[in-house]
PDB file of C-alpha atoms and ligand atoms in Angstrom:
ATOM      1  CA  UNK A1385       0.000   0.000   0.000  1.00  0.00           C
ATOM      2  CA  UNK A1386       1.558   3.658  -0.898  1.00  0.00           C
ATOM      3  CA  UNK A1387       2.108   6.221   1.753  1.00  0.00           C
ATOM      4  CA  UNK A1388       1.120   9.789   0.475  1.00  0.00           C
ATOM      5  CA  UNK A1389       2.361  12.772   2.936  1.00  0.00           C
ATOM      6  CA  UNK A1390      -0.049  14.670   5.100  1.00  0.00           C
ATOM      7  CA  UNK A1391      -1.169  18.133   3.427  1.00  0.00           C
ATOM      8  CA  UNK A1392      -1.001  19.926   6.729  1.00  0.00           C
ATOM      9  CA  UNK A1393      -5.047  20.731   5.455  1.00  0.00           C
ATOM     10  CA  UNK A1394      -7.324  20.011   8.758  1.00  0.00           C
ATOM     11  CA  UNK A1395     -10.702  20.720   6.515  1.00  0.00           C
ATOM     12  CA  UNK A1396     -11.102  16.668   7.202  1.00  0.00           C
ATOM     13  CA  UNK A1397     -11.000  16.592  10.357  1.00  0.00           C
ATOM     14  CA  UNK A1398     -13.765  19.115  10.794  1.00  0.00           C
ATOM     15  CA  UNK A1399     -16.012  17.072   8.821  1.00  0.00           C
ATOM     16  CA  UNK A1400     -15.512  14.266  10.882  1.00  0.00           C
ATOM     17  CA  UNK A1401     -16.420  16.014  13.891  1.00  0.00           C
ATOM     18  CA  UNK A1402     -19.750  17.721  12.672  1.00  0.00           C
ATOM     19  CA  UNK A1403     -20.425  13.974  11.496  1.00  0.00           C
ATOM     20  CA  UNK A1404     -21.145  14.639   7.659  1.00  0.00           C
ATOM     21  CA  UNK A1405     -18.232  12.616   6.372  1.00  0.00           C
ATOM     22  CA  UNK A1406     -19.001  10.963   2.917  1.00  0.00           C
ATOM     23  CA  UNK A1407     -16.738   8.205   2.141  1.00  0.00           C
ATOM     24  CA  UNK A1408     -18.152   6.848  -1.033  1.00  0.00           C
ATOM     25  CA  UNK A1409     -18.401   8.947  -4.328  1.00  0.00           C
ATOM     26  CA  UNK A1410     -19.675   7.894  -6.986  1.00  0.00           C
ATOM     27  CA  UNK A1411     -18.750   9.430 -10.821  1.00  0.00           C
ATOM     28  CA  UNK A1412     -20.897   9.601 -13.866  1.00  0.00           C
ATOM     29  CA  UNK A1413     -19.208   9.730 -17.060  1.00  0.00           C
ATOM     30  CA  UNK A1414     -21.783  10.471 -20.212  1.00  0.00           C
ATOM     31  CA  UNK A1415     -21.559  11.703 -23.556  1.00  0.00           C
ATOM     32  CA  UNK A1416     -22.293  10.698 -26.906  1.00  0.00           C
ATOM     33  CA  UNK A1417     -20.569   7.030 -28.594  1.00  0.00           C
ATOM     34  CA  UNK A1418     -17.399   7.618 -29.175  1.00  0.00           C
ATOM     35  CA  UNK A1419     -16.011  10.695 -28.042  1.00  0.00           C
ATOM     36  CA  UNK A1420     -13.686   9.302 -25.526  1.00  0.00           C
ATOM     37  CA  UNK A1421     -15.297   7.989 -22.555  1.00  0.00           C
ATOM     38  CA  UNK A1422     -13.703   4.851 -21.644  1.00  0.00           C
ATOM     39  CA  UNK A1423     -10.346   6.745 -23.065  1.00  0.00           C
ATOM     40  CA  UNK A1424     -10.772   9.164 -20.310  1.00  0.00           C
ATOM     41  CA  UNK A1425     -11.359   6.407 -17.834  1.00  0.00           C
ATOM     42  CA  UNK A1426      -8.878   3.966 -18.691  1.00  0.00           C
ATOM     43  CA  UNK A1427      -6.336   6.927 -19.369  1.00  0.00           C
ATOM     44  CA  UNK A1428      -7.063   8.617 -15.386  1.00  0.00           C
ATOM     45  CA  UNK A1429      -7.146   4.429 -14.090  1.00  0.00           C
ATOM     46  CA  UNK A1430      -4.680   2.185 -16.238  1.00  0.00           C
ATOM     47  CA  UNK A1431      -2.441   4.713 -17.737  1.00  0.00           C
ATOM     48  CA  UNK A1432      -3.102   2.997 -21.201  1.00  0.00           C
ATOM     49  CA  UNK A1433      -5.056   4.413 -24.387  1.00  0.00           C
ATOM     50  CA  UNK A1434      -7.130   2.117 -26.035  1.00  0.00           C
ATOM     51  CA  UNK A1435      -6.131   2.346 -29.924  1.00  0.00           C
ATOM     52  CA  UNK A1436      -9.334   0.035 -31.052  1.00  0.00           C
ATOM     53  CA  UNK A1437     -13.053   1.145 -30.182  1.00  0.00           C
ATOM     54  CA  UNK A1438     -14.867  -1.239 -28.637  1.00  0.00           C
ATOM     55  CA  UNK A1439     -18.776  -0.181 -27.772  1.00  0.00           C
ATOM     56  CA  UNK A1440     -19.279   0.130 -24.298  1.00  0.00           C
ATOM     57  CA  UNK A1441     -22.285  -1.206 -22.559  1.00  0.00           C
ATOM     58  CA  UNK A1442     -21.702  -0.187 -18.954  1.00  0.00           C
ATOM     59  CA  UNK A1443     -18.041  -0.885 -17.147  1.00  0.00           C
ATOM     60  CA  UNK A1444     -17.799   0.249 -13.340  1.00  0.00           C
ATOM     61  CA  UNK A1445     -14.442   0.709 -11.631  1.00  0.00           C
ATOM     62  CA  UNK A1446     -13.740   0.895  -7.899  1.00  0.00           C
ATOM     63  CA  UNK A1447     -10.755   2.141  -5.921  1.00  0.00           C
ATOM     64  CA  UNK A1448      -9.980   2.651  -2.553  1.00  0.00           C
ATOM     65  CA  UNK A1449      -7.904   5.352  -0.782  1.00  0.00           C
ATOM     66  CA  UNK A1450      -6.872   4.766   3.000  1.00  0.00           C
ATOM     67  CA  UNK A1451      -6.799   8.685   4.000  1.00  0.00           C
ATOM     68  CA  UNK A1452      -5.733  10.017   6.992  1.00  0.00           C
ATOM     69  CA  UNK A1453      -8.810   8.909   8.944  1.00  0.00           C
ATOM     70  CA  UNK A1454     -10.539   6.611   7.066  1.00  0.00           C
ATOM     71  CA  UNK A1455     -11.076   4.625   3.515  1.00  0.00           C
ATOM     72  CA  UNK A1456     -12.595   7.099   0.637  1.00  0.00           C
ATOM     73  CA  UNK A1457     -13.736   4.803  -2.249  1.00  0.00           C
ATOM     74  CA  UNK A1458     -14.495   6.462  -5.482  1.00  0.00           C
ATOM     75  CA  UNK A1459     -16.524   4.807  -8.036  1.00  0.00           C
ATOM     76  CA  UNK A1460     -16.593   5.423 -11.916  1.00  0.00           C
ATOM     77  CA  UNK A1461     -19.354   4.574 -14.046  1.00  0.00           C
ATOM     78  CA  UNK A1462     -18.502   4.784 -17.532  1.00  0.00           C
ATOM     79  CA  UNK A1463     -21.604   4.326 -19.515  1.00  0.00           C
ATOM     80  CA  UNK A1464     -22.904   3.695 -23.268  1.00  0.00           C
ATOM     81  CA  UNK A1465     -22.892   6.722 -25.599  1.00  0.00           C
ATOM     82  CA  UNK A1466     -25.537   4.788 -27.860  1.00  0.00           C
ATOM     83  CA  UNK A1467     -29.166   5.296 -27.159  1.00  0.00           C
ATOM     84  CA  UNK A1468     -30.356   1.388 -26.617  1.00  0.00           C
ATOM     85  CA  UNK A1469     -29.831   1.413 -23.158  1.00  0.00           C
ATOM     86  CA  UNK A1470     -31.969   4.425 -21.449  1.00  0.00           C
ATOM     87  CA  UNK A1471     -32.684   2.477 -18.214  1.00  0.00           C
ATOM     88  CA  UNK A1472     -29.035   1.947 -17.771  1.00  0.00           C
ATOM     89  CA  UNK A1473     -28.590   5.735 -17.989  1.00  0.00           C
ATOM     90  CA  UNK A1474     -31.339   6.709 -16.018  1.00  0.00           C
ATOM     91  CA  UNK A1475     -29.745   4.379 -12.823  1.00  0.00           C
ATOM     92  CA  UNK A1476     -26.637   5.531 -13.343  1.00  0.00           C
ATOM     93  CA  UNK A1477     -27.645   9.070 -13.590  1.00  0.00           C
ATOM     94  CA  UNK A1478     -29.662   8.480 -10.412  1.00  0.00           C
ATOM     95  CA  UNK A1479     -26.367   7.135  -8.831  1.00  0.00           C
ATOM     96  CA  UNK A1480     -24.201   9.624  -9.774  1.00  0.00           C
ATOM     97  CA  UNK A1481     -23.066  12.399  -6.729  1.00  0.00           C
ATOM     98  CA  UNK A1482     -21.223  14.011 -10.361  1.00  0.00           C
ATOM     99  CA  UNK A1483     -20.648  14.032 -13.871  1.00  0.00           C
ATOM    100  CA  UNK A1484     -18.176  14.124 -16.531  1.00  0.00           C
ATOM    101  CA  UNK A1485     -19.979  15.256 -19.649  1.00  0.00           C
ATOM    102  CA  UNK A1486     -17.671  14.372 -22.537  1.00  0.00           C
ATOM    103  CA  UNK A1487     -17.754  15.952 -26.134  1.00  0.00           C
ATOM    104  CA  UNK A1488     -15.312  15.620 -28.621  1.00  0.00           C
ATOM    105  CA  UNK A1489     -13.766  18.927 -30.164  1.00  0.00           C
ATOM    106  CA  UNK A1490     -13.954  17.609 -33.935  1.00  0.00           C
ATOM    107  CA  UNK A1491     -17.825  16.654 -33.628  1.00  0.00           C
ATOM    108  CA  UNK A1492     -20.046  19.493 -32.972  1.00  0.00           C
ATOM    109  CA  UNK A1493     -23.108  17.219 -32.534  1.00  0.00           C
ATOM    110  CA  UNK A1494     -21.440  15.567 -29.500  1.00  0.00           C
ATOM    111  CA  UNK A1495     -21.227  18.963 -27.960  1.00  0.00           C
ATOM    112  CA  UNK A1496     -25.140  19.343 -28.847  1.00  0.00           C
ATOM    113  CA  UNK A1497     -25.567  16.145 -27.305  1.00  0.00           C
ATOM    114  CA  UNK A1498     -23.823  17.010 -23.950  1.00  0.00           C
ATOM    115  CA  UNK A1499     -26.330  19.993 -23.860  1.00  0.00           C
ATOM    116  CA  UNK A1500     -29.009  17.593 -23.658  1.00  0.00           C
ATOM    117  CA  UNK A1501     -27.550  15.124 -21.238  1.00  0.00           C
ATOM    118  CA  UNK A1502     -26.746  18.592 -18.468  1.00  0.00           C
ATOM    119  CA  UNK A1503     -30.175  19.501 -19.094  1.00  0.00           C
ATOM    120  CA  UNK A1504     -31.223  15.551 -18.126  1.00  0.00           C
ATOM    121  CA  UNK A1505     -28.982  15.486 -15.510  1.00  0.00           C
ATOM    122  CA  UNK A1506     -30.293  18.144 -13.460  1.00  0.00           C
ATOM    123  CA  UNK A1507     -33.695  17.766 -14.411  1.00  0.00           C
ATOM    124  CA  UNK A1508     -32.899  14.300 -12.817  1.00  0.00           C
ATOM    125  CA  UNK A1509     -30.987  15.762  -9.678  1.00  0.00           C
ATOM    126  CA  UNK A1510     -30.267  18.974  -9.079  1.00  0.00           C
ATOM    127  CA  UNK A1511     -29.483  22.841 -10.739  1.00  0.00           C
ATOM    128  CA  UNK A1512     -26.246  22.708  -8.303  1.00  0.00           C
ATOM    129  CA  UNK A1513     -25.194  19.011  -8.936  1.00  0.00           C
ATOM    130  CA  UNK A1514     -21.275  18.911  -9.442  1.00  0.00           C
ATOM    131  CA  UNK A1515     -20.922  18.765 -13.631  1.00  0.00           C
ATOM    132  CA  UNK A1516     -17.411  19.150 -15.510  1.00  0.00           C
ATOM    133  CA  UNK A1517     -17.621  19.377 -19.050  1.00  0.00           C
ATOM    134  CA  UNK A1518     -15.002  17.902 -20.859  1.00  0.00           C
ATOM    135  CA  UNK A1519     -14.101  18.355 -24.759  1.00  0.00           C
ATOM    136  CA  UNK A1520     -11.791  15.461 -25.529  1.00  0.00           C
ATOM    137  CA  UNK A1521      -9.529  14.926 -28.511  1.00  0.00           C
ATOM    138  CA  UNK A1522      -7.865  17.774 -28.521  1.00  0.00           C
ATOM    139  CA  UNK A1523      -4.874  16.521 -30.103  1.00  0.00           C
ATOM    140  CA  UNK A1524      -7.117  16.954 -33.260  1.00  0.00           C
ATOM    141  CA  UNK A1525      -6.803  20.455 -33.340  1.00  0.00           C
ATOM    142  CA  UNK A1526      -6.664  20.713 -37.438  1.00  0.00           C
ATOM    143  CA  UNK A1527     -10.242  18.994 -37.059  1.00  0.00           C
ATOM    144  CA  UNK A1528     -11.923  20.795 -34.333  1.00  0.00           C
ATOM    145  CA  UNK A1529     -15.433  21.956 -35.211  1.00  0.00           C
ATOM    146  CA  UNK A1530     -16.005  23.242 -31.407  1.00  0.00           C
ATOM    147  CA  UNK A1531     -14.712  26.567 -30.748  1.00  0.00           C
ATOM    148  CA  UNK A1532     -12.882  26.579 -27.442  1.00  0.00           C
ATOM    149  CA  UNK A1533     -13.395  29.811 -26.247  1.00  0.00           C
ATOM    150  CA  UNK A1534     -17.008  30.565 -26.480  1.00  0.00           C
ATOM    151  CA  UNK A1535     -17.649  27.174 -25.245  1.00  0.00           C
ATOM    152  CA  UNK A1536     -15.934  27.707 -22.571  1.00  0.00           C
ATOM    153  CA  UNK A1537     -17.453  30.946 -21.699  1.00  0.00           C
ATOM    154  CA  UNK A1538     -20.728  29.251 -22.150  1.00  0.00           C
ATOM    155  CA  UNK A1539     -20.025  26.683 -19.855  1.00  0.00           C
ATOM    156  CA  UNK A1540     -18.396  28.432 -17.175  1.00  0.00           C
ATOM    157  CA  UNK A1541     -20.328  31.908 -17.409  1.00  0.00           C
ATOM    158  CA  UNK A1542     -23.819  30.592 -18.262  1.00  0.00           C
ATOM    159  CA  UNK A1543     -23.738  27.043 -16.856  1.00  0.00           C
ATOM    160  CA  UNK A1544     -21.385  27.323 -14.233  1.00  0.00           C
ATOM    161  CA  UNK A1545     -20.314  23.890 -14.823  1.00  0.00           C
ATOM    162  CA  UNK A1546     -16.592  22.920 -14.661  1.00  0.00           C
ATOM    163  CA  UNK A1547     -14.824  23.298 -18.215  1.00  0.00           C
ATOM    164  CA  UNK A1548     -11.516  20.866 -19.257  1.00  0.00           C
ATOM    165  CA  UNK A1549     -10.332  20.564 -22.611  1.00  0.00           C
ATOM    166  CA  UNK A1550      -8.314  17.028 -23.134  1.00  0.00           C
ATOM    167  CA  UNK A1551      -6.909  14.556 -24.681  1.00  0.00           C
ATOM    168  CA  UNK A1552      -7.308  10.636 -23.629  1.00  0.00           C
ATOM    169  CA  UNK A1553      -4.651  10.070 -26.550  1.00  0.00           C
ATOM    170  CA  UNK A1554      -1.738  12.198 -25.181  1.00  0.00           C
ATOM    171  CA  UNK A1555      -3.275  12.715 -21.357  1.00  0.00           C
ATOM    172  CA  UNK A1556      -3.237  16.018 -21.678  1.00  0.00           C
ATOM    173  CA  UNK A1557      -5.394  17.531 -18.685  1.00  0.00           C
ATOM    174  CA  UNK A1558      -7.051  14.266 -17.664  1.00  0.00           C
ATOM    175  CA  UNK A1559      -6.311  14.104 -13.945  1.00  0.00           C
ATOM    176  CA  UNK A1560      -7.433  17.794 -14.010  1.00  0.00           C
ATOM    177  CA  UNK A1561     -10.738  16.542 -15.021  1.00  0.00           C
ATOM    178  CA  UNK A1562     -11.325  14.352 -11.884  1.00  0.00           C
ATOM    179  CA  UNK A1563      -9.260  17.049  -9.703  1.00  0.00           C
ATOM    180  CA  UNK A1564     -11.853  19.306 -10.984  1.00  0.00           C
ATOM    181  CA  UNK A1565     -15.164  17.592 -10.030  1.00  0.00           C
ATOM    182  CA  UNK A1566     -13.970  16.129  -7.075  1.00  0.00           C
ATOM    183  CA  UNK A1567     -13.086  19.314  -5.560  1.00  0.00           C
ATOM    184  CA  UNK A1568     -16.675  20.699  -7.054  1.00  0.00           C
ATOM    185  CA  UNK A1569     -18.212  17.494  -5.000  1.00  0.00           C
ATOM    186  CA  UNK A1570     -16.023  18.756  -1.402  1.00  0.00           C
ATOM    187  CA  UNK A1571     -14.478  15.248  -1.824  1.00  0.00           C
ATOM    188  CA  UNK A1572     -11.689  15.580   0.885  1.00  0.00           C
ATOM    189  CA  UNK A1573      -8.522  17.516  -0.740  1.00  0.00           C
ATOM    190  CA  UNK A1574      -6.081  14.408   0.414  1.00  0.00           C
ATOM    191  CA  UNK A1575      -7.890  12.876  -2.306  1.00  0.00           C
ATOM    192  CA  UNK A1576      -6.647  14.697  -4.704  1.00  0.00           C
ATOM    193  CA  UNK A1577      -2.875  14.548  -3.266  1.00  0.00           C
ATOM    194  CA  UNK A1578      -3.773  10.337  -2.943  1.00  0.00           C
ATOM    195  CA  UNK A1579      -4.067  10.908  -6.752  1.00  0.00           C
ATOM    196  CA  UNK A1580      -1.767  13.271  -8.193  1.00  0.00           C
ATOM    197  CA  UNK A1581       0.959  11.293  -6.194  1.00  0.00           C
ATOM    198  CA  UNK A1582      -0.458   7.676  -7.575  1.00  0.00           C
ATOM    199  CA  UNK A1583      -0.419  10.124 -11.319  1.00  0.00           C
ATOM    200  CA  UNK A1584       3.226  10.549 -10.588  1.00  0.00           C
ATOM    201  CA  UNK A1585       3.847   6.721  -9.637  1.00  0.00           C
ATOM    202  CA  UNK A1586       2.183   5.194 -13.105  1.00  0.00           C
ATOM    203  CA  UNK A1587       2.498   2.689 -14.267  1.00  0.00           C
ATOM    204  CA  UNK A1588       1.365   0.482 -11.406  1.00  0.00           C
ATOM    205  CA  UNK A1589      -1.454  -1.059 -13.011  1.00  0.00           C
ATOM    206  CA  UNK A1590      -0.091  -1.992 -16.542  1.00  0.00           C
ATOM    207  CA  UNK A1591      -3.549  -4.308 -17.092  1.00  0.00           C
ATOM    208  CA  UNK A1592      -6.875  -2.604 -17.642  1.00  0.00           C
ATOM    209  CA  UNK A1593      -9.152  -5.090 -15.947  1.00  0.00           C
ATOM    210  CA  UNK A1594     -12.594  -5.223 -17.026  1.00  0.00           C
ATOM    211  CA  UNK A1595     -14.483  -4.687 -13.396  1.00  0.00           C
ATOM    212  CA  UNK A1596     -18.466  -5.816 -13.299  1.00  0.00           C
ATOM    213  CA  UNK A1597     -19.766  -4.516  -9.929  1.00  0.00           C
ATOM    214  CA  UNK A1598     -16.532  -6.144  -7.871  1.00  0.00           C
ATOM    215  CA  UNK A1599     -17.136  -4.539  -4.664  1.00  0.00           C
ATOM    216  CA  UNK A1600     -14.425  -5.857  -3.127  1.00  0.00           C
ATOM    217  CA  UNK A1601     -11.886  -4.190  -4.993  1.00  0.00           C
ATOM    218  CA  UNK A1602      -9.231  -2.576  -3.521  1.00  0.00           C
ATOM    219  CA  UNK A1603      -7.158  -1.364  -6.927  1.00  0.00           C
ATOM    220  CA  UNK A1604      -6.011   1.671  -5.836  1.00  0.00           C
ATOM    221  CA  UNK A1605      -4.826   2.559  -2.295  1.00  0.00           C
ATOM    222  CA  UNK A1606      -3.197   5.064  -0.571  1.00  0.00           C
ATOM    223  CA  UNK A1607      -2.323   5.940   2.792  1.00  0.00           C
ATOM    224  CA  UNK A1608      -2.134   9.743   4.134  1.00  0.00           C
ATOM    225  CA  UNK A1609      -0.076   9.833   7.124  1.00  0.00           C
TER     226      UNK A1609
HETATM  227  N1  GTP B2184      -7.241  11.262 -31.465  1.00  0.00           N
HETATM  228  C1  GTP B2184      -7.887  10.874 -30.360  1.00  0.00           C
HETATM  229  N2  GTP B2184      -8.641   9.752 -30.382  1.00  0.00           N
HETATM  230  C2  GTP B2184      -9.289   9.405 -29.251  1.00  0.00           C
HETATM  231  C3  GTP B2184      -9.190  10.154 -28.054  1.00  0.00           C
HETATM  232  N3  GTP B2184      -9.962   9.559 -27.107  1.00  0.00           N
HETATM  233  C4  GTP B2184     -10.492   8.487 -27.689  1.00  0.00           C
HETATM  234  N4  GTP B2184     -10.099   8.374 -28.971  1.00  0.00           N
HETATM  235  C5  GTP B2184     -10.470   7.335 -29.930  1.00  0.00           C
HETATM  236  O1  GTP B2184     -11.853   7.490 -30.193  1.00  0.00           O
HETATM  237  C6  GTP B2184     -12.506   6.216 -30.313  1.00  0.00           C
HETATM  238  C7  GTP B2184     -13.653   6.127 -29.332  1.00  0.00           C
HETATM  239  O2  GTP B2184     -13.139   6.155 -27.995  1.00  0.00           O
HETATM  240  P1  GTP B2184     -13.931   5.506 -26.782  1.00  0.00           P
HETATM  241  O3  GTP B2184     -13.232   5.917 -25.539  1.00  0.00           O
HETATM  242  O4  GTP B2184     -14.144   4.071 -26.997  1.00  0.00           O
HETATM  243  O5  GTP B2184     -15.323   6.271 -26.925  1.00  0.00           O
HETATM  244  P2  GTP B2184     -16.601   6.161 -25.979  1.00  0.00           P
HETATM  245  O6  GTP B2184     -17.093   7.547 -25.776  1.00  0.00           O
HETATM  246  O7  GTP B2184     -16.299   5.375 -24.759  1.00  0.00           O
HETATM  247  O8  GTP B2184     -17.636   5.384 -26.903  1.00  0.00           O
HETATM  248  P3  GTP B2184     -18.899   4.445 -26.432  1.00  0.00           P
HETATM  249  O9  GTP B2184     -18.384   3.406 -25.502  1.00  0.00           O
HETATM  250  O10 GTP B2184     -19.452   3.898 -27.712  1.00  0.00           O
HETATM  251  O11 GTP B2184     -19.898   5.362 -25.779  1.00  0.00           O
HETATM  252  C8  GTP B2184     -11.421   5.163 -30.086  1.00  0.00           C
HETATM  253  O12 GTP B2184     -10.978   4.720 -31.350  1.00  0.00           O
HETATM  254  C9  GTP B2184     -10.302   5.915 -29.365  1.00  0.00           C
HETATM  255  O13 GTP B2184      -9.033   5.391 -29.684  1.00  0.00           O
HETATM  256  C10 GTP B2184      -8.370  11.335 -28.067  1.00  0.00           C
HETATM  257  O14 GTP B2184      -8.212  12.067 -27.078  1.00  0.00           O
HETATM  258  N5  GTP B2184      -7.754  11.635 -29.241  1.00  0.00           N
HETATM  259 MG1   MG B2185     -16.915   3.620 -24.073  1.00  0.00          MG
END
């Protein structure tokens, strides 16, 4: 099990004591077929890119983290960008405590489409629920039909949603995703040092494994003394 160093940041420990500590989080990630999704995931996991699209269905990956206090696990629910499985969606999205929202920059209907899922996803929650948009693929600059600044603006300003522009292929910005919507859902900020130091660390895990509701994984760990 890794050691990660204390942050010095007591914000935990006040939780604890006023007795709303969540230890389980669960993340969302939707958006149309194939702009990325499982890229993202098994980019942020794995630290591999997966060079051949294979249709997801529904994959769910579980990690642990031993923080200073207690164990923080963090679920990710990657889910089907195609439109035969709505009850699927609708149980994740009723899961969910957040949400990646994935586009790609090269498709401007994806970026339609993740205007439709927000709008589903707080009609299904809540205005304030935790929501990072992402637009992936942004290695394909010399193809992008989504401008970056306005959309940005639009998401920030308008929605006040979370705004990342990535790339699964080269990793550019994808722990910032998760840094980002964690820290929108108050997960604990040793968290995010449990992560950025595991970031620094990969390879670890050099096999993707395909996880169907293991709960007894413990993948990823991480101790904050
Ligand atoms: N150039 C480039 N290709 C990418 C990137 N991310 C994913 N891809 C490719 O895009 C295709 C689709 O990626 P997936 O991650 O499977 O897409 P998805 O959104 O999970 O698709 P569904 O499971 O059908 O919903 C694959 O061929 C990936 O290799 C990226 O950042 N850049
Ligand atoms: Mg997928």
């Amino acid at each position: 099990m890794e050691t990660c160093p204390a942050n010095g940041d007591t914000s935990n420990t006040s939780v604890i004591q006023s007795g709303t500590l969540k230890t389980h989080y669960v993340l969302v990630i939707l958006g149309s077929s194939r702009v990325g999704k499982t890229a993202i995931v098994q980019q942020f996991l794995y630290d591999t890119f997966p060079d051949v699209y294979k249709a997801t269905v529904e994959e769910f990956h579980r990690s642990e983290y031993k923080l200073k206090d207690f164990v923080l696990t963090l679920d990710i629910l990657d889910t089907s960008g195609s439109y035969e499985f709505p009850a699927m969606k609708r149980l994740a999205i009723n899961m969910g405590d957040a949400f990646v929202l994935v586009y790609s920059i090269d498709d401007a209907q994806s970026f339609e489409d993740v205007c439709r899922e927000r709008e589903y996803v707080q009609q299904a929650r809540s205005l304030d629920v935790p929501i990072v948009v992402v637009g992936n693929k942004c290695d394909r600059e010399d193809h992008r039909e989504v401008g970056k600044e306005l959309t940005e603006s639009v998401v920030t300003m308008d929605w006040e949603n979370g705004f990342v522009e990535a790339s699964a292929k080269t990793k550019m910005n994808i722990f910032e995703i998760f840094n980002e919507l964690l820290a929108q859902a108050r997960a604990p900020s040793e968290l995010s040092v449990c992560l950025e130091r595991r970031r620094q660390s990969l390879p670890i895990f050099s096999v993707a494994p395909k996880v169907k509701y293991d709960l007894d994984l413990k993948r990823h760990s991480c101790v904050i003394s």
